[in-house]
mmCIF file of C-alpha atoms and ligand atoms in Angstrom:
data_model
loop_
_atom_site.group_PDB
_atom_site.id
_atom_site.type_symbol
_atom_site.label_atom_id
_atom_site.label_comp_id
_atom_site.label_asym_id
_atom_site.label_seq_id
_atom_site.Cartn_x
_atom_site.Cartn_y
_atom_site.Cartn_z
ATOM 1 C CA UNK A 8 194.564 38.628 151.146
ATOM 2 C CA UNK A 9 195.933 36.170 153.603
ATOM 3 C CA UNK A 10 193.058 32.861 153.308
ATOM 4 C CA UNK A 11 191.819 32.096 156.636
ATOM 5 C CA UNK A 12 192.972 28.414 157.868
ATOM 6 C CA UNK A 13 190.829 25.595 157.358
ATOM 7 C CA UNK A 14 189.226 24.322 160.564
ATOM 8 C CA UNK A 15 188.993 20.324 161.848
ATOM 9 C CA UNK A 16 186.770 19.122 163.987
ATOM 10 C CA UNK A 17 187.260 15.332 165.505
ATOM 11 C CA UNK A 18 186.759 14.041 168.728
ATOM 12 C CA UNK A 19 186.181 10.636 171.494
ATOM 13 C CA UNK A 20 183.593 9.517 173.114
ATOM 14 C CA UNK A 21 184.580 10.560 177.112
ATOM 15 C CA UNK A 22 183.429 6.563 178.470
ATOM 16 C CA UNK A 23 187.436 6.206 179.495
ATOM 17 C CA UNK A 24 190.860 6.552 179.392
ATOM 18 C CA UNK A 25 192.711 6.695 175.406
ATOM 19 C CA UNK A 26 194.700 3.559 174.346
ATOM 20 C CA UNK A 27 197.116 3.383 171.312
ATOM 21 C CA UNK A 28 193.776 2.242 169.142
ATOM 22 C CA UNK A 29 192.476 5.435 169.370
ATOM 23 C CA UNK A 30 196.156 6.971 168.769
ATOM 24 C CA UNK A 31 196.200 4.868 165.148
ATOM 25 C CA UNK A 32 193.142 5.772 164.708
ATOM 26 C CA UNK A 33 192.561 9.487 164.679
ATOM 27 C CA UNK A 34 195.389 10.938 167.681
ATOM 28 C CA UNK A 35 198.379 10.588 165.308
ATOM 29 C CA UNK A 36 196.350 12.626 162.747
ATOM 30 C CA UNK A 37 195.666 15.335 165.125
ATOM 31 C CA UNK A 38 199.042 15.947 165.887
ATOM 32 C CA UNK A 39 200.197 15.908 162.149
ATOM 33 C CA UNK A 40 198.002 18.154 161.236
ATOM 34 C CA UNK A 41 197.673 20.744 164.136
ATOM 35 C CA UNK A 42 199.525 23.262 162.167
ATOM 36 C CA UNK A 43 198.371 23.164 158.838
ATOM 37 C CA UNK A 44 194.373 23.235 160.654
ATOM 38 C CA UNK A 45 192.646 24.780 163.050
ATOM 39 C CA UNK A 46 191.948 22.315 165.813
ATOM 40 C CA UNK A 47 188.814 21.507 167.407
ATOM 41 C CA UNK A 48 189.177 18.764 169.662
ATOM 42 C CA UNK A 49 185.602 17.207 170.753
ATOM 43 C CA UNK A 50 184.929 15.739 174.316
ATOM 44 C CA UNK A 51 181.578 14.343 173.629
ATOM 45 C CA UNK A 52 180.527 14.117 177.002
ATOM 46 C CA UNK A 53 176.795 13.887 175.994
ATOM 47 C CA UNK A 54 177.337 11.434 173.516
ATOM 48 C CA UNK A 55 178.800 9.279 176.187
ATOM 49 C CA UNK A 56 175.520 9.338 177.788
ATOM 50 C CA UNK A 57 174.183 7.598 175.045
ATOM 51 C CA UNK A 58 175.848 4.141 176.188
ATOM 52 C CA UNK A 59 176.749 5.118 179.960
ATOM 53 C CA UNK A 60 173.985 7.191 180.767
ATOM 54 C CA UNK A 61 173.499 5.366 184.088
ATOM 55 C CA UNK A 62 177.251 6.399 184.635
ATOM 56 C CA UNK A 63 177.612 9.931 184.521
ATOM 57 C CA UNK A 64 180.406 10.264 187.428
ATOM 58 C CA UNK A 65 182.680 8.166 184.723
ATOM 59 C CA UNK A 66 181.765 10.080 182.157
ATOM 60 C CA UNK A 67 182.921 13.569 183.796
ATOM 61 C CA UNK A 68 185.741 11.371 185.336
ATOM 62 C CA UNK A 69 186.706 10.722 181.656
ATOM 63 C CA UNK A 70 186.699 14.014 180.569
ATOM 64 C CA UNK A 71 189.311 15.272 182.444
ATOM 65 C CA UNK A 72 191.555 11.421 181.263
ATOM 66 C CA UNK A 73 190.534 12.056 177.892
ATOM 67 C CA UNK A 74 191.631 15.952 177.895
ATOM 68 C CA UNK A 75 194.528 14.536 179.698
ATOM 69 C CA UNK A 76 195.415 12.373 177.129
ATOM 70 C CA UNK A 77 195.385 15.095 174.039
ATOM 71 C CA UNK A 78 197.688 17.185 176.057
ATOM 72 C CA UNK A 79 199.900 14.134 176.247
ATOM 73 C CA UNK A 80 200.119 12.968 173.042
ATOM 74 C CA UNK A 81 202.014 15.928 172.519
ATOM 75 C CA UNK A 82 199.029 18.392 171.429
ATOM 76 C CA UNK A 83 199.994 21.770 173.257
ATOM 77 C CA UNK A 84 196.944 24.066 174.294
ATOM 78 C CA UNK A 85 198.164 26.713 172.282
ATOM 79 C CA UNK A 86 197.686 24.533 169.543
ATOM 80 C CA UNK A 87 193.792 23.305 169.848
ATOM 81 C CA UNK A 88 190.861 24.331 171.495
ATOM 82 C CA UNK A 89 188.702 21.492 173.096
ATOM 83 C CA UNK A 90 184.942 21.218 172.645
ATOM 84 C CA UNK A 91 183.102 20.113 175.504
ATOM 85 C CA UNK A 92 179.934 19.083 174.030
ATOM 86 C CA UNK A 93 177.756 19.564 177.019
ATOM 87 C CA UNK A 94 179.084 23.540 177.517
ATOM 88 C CA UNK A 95 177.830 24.336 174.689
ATOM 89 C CA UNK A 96 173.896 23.568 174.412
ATOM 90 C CA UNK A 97 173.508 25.461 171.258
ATOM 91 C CA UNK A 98 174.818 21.792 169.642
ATOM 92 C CA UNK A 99 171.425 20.608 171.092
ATOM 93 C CA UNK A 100 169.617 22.577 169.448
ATOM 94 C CA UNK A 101 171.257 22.062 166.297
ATOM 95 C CA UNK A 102 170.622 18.082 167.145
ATOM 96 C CA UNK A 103 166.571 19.085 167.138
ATOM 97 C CA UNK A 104 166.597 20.981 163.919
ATOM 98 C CA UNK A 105 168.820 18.242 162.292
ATOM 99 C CA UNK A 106 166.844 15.435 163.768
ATOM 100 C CA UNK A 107 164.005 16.481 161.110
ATOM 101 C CA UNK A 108 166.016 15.769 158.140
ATOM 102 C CA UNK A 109 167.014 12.299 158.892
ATOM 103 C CA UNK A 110 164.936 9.161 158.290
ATOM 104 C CA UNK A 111 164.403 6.559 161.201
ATOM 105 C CA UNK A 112 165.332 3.737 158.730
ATOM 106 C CA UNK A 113 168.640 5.604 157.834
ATOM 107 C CA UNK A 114 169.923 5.523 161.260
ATOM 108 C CA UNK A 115 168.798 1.856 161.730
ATOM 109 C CA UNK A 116 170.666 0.835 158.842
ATOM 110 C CA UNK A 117 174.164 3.094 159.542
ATOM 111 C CA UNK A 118 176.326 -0.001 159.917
ATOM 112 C CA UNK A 119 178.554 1.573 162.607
ATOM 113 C CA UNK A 120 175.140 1.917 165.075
ATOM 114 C CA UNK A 121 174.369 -1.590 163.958
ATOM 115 C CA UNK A 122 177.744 -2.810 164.816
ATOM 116 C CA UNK A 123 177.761 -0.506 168.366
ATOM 117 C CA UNK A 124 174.251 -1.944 169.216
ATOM 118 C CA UNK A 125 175.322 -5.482 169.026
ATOM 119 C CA UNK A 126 178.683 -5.211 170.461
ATOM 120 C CA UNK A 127 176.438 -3.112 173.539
ATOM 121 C CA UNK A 128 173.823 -5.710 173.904
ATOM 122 C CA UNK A 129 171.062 -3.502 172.921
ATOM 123 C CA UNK A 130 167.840 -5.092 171.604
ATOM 124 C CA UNK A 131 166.127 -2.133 171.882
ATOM 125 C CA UNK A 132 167.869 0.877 170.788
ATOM 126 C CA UNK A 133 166.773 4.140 172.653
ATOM 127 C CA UNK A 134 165.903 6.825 170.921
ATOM 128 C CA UNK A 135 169.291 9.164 171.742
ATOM 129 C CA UNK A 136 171.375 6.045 171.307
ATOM 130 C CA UNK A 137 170.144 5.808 167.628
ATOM 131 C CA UNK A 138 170.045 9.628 167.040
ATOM 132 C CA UNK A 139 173.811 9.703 167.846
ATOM 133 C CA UNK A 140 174.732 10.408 164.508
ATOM 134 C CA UNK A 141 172.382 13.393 164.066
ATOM 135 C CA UNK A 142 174.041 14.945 167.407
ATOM 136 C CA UNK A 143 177.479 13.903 165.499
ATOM 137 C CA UNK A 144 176.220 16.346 162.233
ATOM 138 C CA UNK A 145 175.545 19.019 165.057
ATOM 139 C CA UNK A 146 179.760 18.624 166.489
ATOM 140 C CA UNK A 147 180.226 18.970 162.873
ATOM 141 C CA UNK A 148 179.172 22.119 161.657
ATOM 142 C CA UNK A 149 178.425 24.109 164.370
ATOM 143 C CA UNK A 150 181.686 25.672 164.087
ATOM 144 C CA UNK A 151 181.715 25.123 160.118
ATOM 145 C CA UNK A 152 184.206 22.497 160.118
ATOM 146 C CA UNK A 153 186.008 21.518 156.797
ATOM 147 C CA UNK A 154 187.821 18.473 157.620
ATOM 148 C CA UNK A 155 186.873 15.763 159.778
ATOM 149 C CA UNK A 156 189.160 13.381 160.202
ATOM 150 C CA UNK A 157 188.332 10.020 161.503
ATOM 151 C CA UNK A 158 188.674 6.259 160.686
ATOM 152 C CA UNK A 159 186.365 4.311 158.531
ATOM 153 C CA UNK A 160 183.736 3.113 161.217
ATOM 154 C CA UNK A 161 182.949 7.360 161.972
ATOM 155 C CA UNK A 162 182.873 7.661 157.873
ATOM 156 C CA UNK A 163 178.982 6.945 157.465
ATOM 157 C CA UNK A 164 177.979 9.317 160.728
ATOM 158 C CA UNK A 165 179.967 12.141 158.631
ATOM 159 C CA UNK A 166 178.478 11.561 155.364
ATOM 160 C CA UNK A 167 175.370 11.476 156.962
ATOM 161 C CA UNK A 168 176.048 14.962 158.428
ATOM 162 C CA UNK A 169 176.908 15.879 155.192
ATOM 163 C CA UNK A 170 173.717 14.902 153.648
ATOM 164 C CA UNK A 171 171.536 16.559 156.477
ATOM 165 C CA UNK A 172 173.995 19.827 156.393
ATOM 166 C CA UNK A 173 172.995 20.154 152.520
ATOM 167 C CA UNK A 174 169.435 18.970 152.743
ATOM 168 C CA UNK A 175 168.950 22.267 154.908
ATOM 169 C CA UNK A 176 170.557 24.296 152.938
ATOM 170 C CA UNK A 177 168.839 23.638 150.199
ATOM 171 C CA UNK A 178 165.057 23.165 151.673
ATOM 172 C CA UNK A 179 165.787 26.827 153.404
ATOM 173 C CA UNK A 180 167.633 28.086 150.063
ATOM 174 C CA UNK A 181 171.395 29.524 151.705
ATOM 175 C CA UNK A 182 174.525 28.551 152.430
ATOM 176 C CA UNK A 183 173.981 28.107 156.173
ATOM 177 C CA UNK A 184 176.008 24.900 157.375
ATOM 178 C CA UNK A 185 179.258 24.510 155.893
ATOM 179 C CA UNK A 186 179.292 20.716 154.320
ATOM 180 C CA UNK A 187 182.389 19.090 155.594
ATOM 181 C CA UNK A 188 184.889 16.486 153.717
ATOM 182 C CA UNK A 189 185.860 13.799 155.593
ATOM 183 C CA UNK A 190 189.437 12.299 155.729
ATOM 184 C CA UNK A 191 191.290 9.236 156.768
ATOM 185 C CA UNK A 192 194.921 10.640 156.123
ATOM 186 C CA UNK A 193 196.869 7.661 157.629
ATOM 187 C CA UNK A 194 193.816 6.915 160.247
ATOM 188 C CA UNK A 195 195.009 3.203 161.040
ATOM 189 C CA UNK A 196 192.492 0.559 162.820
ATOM 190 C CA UNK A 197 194.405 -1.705 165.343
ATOM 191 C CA UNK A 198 193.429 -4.750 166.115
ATOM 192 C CA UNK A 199 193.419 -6.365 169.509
ATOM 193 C CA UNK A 200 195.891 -8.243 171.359
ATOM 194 C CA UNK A 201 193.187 -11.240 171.386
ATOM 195 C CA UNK A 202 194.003 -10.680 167.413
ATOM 196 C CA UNK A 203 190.362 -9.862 167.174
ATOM 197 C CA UNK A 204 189.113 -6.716 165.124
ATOM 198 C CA UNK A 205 189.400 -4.119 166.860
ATOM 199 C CA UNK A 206 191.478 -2.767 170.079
ATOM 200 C CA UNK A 207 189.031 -1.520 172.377
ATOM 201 C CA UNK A 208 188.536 -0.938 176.188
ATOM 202 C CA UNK A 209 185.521 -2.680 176.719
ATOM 203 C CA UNK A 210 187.380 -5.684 175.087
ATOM 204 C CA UNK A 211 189.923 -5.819 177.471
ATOM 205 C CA UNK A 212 192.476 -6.055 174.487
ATOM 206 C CA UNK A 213 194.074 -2.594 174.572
ATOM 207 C CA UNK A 214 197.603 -1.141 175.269
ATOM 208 C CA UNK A 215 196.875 1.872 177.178
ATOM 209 C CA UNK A 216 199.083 5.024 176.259
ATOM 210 C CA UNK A 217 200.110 4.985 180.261
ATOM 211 C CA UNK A 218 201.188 1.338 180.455
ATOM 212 C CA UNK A 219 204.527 0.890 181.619
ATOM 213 C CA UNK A 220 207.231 -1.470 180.535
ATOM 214 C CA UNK A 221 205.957 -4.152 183.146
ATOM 215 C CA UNK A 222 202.110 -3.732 181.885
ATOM 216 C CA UNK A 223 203.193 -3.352 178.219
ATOM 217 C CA UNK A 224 205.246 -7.230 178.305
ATOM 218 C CA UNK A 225 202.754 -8.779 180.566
ATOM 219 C CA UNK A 226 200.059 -7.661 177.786
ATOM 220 C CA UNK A 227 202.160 -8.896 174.763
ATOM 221 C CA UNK A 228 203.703 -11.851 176.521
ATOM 222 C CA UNK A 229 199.772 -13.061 176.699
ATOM 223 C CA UNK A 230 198.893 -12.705 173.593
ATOM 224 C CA UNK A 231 197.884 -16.156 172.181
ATOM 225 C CA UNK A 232 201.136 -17.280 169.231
ATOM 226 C CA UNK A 233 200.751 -21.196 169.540
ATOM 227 C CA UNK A 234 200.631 -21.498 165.378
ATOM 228 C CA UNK A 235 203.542 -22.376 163.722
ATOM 229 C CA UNK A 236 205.100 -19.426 161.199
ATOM 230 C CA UNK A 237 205.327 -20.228 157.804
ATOM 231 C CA UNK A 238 205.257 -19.811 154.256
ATOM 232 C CA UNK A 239 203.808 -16.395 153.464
ATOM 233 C CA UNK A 240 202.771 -16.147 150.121
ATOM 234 C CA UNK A 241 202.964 -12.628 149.617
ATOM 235 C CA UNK A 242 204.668 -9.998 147.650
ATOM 236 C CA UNK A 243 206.413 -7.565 149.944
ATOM 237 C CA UNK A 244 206.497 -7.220 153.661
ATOM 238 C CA UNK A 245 203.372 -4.557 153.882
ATOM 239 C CA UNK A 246 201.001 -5.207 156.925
ATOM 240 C CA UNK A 247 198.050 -4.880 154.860
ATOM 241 C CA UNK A 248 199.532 -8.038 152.362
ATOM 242 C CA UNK A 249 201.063 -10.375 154.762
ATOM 243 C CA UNK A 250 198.194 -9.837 158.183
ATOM 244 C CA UNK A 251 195.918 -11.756 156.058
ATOM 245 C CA UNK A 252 197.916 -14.539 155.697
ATOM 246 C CA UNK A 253 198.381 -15.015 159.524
ATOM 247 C CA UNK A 254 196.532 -15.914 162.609
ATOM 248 C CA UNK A 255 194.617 -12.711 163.639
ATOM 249 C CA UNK A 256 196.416 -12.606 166.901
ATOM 250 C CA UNK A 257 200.263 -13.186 165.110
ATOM 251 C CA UNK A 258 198.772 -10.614 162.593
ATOM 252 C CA UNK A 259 198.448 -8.090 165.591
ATOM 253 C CA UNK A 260 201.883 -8.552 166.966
ATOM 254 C CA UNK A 261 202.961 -7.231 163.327
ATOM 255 C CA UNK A 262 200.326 -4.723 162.950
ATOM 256 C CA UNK A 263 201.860 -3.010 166.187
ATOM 257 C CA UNK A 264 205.548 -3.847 165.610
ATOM 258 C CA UNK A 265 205.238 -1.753 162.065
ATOM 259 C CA UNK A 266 203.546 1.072 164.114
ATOM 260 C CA UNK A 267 206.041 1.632 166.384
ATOM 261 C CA UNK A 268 209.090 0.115 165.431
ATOM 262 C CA UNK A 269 211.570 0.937 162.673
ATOM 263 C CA UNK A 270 210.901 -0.099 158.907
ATOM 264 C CA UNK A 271 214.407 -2.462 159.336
ATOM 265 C CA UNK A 272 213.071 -4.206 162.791
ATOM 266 C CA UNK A 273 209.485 -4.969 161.517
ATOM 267 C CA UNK A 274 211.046 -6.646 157.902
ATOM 268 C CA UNK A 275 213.153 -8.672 160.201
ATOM 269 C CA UNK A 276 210.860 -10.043 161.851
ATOM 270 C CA UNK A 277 208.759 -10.970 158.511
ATOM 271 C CA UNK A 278 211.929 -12.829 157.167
ATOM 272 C CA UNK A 279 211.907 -14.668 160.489
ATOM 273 C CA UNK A 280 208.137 -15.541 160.067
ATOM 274 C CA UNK A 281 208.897 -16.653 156.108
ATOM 275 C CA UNK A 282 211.649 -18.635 157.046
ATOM 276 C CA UNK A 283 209.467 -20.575 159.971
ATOM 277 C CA UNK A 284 212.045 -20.019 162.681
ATOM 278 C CA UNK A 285 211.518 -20.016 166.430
ATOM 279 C CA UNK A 286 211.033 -16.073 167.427
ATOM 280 C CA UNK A 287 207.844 -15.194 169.194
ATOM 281 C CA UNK A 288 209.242 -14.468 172.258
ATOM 282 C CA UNK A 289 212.231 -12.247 170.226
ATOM 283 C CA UNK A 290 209.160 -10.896 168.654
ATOM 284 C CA UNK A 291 207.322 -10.020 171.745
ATOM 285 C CA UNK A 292 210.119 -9.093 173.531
ATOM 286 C CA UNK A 293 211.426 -6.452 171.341
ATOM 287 C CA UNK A 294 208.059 -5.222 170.221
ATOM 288 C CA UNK A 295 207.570 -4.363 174.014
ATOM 289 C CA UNK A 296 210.208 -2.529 174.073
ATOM 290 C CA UNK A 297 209.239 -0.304 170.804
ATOM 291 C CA UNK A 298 205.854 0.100 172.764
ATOM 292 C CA UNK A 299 207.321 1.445 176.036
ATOM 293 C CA UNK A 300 209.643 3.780 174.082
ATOM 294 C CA UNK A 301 206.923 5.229 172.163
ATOM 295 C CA UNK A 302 204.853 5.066 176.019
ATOM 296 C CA UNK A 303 207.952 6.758 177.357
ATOM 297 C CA UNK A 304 207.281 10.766 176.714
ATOM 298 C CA UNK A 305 203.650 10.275 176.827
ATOM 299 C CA UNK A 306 203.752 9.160 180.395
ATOM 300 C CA UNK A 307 206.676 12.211 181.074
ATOM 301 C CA UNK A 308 203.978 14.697 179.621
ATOM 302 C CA UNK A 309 201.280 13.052 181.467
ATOM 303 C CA UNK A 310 202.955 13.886 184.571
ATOM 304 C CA UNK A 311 204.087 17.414 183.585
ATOM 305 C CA UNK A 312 203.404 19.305 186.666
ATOM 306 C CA UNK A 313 201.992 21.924 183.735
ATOM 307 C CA UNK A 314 199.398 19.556 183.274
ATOM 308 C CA UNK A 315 197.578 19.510 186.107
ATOM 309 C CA UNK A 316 193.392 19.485 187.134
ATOM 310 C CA UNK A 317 193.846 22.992 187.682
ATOM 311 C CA UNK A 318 195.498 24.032 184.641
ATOM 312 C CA UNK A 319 193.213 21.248 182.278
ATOM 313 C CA UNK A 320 190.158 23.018 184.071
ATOM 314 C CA UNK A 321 190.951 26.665 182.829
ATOM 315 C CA UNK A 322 191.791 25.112 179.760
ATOM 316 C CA UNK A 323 188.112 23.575 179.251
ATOM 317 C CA UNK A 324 187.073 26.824 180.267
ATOM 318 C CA UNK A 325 188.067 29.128 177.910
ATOM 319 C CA UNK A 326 187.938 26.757 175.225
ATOM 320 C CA UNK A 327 183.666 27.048 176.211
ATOM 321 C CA UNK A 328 183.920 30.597 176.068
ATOM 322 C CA UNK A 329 185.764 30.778 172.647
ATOM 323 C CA UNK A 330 183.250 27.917 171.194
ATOM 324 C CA UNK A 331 180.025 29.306 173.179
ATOM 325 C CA UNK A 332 179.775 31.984 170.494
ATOM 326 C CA UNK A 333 180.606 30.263 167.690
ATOM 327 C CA UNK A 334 178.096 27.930 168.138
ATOM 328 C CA UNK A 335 175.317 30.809 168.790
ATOM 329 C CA UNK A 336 176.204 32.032 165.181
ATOM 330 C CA UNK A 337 175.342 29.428 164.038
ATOM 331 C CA UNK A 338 172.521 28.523 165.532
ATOM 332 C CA UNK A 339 170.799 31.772 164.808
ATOM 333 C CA UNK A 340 171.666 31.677 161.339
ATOM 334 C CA UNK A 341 169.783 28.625 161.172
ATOM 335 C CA UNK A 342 167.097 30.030 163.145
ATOM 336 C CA UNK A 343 166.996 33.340 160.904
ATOM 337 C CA UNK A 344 167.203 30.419 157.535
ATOM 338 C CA UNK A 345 164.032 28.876 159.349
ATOM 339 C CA UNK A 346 162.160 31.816 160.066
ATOM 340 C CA UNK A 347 161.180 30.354 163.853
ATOM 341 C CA UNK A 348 161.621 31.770 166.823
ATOM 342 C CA UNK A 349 160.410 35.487 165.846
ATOM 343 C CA UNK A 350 157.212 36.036 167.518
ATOM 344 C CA UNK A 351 154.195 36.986 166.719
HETATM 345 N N1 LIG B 690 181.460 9.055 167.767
HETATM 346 C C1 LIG B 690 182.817 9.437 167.944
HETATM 347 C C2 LIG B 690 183.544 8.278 168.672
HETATM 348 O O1 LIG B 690 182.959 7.309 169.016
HETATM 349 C C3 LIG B 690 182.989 10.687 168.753
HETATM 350 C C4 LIG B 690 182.410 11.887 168.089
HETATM 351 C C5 LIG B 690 181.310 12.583 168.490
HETATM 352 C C6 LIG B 690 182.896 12.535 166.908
HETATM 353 N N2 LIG B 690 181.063 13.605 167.650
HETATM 354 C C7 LIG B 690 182.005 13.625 166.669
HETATM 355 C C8 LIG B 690 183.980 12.308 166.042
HETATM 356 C C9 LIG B 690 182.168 14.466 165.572
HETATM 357 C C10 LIG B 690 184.131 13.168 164.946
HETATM 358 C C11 LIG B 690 183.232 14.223 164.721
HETATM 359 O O2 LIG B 690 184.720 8.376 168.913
#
């Protein structure tokens, strides 16, 4: 008997357009593993309303960029179905039934929300904000997901769906939620161009997966390389031995160059650095051009005439109806575990 295929489930936040962050980060997986998995991409529209609820015109301006984006990355809708949370209200419920097996003083303490709230400025969390991780456990296993693959800040919100998946099973005594593994398979966390920890949108310190060659060497002839190279005392040429060793903002020049460039062109440029010889703008020159050849067929996909509003549209909409059920199943198996909803 054949085994059916495992099923992922990952997904972004729709607050704006991708950048090659979020391609290190969890894109690259996607498309490695598309064939091996079944692939359920998230648009967590609702989510987004957690930090941009006074925004919602971005927000469904973003789902359409970040569907966009998927498709261009070189994910073909045969391949994936997309999950757009707020088509499918049955996760809401979910959220309501999970929201009773969480403690307040777990979510306060999830480093990733206590990272996210400082980074947003909030003093005073609201309630949905802080309950983000119990919609998160909802995405999750709502369609039974076994793999969720996502870099290390996400890890917490999925062992915390993990814990809430089996707490229910066990109070209500079956099987009901599947309890996911999560993975980082090669996830990768860029830093920004400012050399700072992470490349992010809000930061202003991204390379978008659309930039051009112009845009691409503006953004990496800015990026701040007044320190003088020199001696790196490290074994090996690895990113993770020798970043340490530089300034942040040097370190990110090398984090991207071994991303996108050639094993032979990255060493190269760490002999240079060893050696203390002149080369930043060698360095920054040729690492924009890796960047704009990896931008290249991203950009010619983006502007596929086959992927247009119309044809991302129908796409969202029969990925709802093939999820809408899914989701029901789910939800009235937990239901039926509860014993609610059955009348008098
Ligand atoms: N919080 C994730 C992010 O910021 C998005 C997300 C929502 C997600 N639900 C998920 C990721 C479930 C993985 C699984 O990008």
């Amino acid at each position: 008997m054949d085994t059916p295929q495992k099923r992922i489930l990952t997904g972004d936040r729709t607050t704006g357009k991708l950048h090659l962050g979020h391609f290190a980060g969890s894109l690259r997986n996607r498309v490695k593993l598309r064939h091996e998995y079944e692939l359920f991409i998230l648009l967590a529209d609702v989510q987004a309303l957690t930090t941009h609820f006074q925004n919602p015109e971005l927000i469904n301006q973003s789902i359409y960029d970040v569907a966009i984006d998927n498709l261009s990355v070189g994910l073909e809708p045969g391949e994936f179905t997309f999950v757009q949370q707020s088509r499918v209200p049955a996760i809401a419920e979910l959220t309501v039934f999970y929201s009773m097996l969480v403690s307040v003083n777990a979510l306060r303490h999830n480093p990733t929300i206590k990272t996210e709230a400082k980074q947003y400025g909030y003093d005073d969390l609201s309630y949905g904000f802080l309950g983000y991780p119990v919609s998160q456990a909802a995405d999750i296993t709502f369609c039974n997901a076994d793999l969720v693959p996502v870099g290390d800040d996400q890890r917490q919100h999925v062992e915390m769906a993990k814990d809430m998946a089996q707490r229910f099973n066990h109070r209500f005594g079956r099987p009901v939620f599947r309890v996911p593994a999560s993975v980082d398979r090669g996830a990768l966390r860029l830093p920004g161009l400012d050399g700072s920890e992470k490349m992010g949108k809000s930061e202003g310190n991204a390379l978008d997966l659309l930039d051009g060659p112009d845009t691409v060497l503006r953004k990496i002839k800015a990026v701040p390389t007044t320190t003088a190279p020199g001696p790196l005392d490290a074994e090996g040429d690895l990113p993770d031995v020798i970043l340490p060793l530089m300034p942040p903002a040097v370190g990110a020049l090398y984090r991207l160059l071994h991303l996108v460039a050639p094993w032979g062109v990255y060493a190269d440029f760490v002999g240079k650095y060893r050696r203390g010889e002149k080369f930043y703008g060698a360095l920054k020159a040729e690492l924009a051009r890796h960047v704009s050849g990896f931008n290249a067929p991203i950009i010619e996909r983006y502007h596929d005439p086959a992927n247009n509003a119309e044809s991302v549209r129908a796409f969202l909409r029969d990925s709802a109806r093939k999820v809408t059920p899914v989701a029901r199943a789910t939800v009235e198996a937990a239901r039926e575990a509860m014993g609610i909803g059955r009348g008098l």
